[in-house]
GROMACS .gro file of C-alpha atoms in nm:
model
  160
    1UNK     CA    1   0.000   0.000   0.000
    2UNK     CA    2   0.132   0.362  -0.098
    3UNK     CA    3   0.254   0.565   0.211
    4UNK     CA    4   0.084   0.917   0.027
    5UNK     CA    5  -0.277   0.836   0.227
    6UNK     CA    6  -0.620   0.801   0.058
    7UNK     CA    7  -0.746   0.922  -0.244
    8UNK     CA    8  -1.118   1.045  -0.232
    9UNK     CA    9  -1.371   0.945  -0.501
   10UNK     CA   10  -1.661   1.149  -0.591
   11UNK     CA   11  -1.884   1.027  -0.843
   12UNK     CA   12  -2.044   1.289  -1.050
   13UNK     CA   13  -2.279   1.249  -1.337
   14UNK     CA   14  -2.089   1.444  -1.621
   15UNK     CA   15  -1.944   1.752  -1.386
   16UNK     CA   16  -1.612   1.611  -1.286
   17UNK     CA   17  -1.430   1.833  -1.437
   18UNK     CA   18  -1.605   2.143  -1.350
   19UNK     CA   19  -1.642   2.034  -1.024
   20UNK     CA   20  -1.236   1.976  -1.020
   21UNK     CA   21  -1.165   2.345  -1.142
   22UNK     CA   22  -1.446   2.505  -0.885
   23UNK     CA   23  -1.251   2.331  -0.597
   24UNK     CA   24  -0.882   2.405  -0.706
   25UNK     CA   25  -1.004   2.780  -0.761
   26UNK     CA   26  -1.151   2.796  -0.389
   27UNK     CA   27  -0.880   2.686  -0.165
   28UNK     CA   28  -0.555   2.678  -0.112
   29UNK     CA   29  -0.288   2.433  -0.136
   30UNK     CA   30  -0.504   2.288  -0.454
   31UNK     CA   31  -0.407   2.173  -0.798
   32UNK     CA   32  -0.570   1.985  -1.077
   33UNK     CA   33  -0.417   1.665  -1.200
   34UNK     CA   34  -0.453   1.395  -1.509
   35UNK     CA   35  -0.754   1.400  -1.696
   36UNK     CA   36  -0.845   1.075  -1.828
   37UNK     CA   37  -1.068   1.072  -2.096
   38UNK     CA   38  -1.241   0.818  -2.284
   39UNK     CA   39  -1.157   0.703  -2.634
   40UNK     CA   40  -1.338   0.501  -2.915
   41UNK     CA   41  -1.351   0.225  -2.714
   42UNK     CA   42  -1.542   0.443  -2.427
   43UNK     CA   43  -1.656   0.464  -2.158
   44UNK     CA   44  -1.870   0.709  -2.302
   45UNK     CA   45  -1.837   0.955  -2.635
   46UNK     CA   46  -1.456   1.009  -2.713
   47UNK     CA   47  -1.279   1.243  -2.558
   48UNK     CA   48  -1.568   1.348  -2.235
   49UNK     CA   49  -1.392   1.317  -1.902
   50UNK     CA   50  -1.386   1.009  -1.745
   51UNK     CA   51  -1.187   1.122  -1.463
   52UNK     CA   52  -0.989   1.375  -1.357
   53UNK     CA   53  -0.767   1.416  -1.046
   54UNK     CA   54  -0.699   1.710  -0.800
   55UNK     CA   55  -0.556   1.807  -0.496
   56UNK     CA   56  -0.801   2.048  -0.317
   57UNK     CA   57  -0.651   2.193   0.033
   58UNK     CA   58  -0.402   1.928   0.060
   59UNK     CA   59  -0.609   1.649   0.006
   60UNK     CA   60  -0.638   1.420  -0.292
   61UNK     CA   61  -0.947   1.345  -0.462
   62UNK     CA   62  -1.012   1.169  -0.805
   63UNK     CA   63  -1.403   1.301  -0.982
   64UNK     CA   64  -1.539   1.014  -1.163
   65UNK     CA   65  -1.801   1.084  -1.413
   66UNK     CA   66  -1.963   0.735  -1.345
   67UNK     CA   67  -2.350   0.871  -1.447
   68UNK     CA   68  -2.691   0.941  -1.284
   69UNK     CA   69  -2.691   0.644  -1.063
   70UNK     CA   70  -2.530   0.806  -0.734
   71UNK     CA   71  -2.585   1.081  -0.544
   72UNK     CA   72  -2.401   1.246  -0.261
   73UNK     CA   73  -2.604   1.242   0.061
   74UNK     CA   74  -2.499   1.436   0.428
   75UNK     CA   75  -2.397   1.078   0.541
   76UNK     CA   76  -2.052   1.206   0.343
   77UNK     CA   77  -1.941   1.551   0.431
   78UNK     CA   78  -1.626   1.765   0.464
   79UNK     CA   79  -1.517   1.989   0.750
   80UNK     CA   80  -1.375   2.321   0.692
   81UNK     CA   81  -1.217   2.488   0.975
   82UNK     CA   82  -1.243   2.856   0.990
   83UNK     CA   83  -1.019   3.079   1.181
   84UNK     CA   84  -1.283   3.369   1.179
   85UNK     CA   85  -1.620   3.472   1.030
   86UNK     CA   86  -1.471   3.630   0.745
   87UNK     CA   87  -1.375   3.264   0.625
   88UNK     CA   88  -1.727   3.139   0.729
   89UNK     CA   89  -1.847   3.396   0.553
   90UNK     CA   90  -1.653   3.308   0.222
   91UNK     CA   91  -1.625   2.960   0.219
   92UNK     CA   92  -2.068   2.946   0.291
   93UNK     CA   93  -2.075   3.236   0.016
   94UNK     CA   94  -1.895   3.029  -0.248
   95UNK     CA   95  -2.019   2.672  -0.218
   96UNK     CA   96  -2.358   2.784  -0.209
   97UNK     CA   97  -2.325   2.999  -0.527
   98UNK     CA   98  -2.473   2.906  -0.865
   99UNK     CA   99  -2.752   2.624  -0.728
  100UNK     CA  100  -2.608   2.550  -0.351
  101UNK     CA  101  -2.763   2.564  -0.050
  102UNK     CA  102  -2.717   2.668   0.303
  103UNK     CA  103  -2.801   2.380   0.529
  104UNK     CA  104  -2.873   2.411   0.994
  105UNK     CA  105  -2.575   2.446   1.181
  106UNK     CA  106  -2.318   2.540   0.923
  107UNK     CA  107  -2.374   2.301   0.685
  108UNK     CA  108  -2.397   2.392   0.339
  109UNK     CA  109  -2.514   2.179  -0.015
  110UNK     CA  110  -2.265   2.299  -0.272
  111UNK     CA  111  -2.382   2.275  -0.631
  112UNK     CA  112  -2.254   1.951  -0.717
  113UNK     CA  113  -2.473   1.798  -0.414
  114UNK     CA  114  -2.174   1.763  -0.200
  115UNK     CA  115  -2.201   1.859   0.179
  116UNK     CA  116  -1.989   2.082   0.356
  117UNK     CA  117  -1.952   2.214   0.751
  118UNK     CA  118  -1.839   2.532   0.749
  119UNK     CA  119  -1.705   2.535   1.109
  120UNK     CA  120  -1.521   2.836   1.304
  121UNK     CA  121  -1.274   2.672   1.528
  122UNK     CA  122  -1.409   2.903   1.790
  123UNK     CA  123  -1.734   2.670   1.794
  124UNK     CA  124  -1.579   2.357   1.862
  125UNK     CA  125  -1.410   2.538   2.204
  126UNK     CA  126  -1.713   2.714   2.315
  127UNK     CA  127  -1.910   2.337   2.262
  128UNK     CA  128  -1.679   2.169   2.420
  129UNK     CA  129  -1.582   2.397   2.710
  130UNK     CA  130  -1.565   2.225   3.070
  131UNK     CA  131  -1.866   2.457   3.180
  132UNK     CA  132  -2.161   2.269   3.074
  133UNK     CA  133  -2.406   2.605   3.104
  134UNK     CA  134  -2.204   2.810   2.883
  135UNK     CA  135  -2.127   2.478   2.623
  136UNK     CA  136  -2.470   2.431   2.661
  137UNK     CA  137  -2.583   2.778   2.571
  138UNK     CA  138  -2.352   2.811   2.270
  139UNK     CA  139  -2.496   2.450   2.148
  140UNK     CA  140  -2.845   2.578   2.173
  141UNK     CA  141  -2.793   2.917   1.937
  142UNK     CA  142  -2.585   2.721   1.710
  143UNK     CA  143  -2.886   2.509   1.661
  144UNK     CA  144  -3.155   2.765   1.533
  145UNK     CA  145  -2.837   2.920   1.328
  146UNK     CA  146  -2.789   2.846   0.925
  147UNK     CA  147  -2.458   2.958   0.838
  148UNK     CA  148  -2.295   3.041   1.134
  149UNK     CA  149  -2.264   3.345   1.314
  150UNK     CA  150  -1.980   3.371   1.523
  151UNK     CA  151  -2.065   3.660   1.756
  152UNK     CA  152  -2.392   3.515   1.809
  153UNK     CA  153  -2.211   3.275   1.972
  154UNK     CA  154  -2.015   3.411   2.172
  155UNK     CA  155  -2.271   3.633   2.303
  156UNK     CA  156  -2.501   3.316   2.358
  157UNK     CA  157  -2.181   3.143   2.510
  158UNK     CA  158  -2.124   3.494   2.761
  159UNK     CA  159  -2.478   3.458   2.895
  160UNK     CA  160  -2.553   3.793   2.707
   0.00000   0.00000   0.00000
């Protein structure tokens, strides 16, 4: 077994590709890889994508244009840890442009279908803090939150 770590799949049904170039374009540490593409013999018409790989933040992934039989569901997500709202802010912004959709609690449907937290690192301390009133405060304004809202946190989190 290779000592570079996994390779992600996602199956798309024809967007691959642009999928591939949305990612690489939104965060760092990203590049786009070999694009396979299918010849007389197939799969599919000559020369469509059949796959393409990327590296998006770090991590490798491989889109698969494998057809209409998958879907992505929020049983598969990805975390994104933001340092502040301003990265909330942009990261929610971008994946829910052009046919997304902002999900509870920081979760976001980008529009490929694929699910997303978008996650201050803030939250996860307030949550987690050894005072169970104040975690327990923060926990229930996250709840009735979309994206989130980081000083509406830490208000909720102060007791104000």
């Amino acid at each position: 077994m290779s000592t570079d770590g996994f390779t992600t799949c996602l199956w798309f049904d024809g967007q691959a590709e642009e999928a591939a170039n949305f990612y690489v374009s939104l965060f760092k540490n990203s590049e786009l890889g070999k694009t396979v593409r299918a010849t007389e013999a197939g799969p599919g018409p000559a020369g469509s994508v059949v796959t393409v790989d990327f590296v998006a933040n770090g991590q490798k992934f491989v889109g698969l244009n494998g057809g209409p039989q998958f879907k992505f569901t929020e049983a598969v997500s990805f975390q994104i840890d933001c340092a502040d709202q301003s990265e909330v802010d942009f990261y929610s912004n971008a994946l829910t442009e052009g046919g997304g959709e902002q999900g509870p609690c920081g979760w976001v449907k980008d529009r490929f279908g694929l699910s997303w937290q978008v996650v201050p690192t803030r939250l996860i301390e307030m949550i987690s803090a050894p005072d169970p009133v104040k975690a327990g405060r923060a926990v229930t304004a996250m709840l009735k939150m979309h994206k989130i809202d980081l000083a509406a946190l830490e208000a909720a989190y102060a007791g104000d």
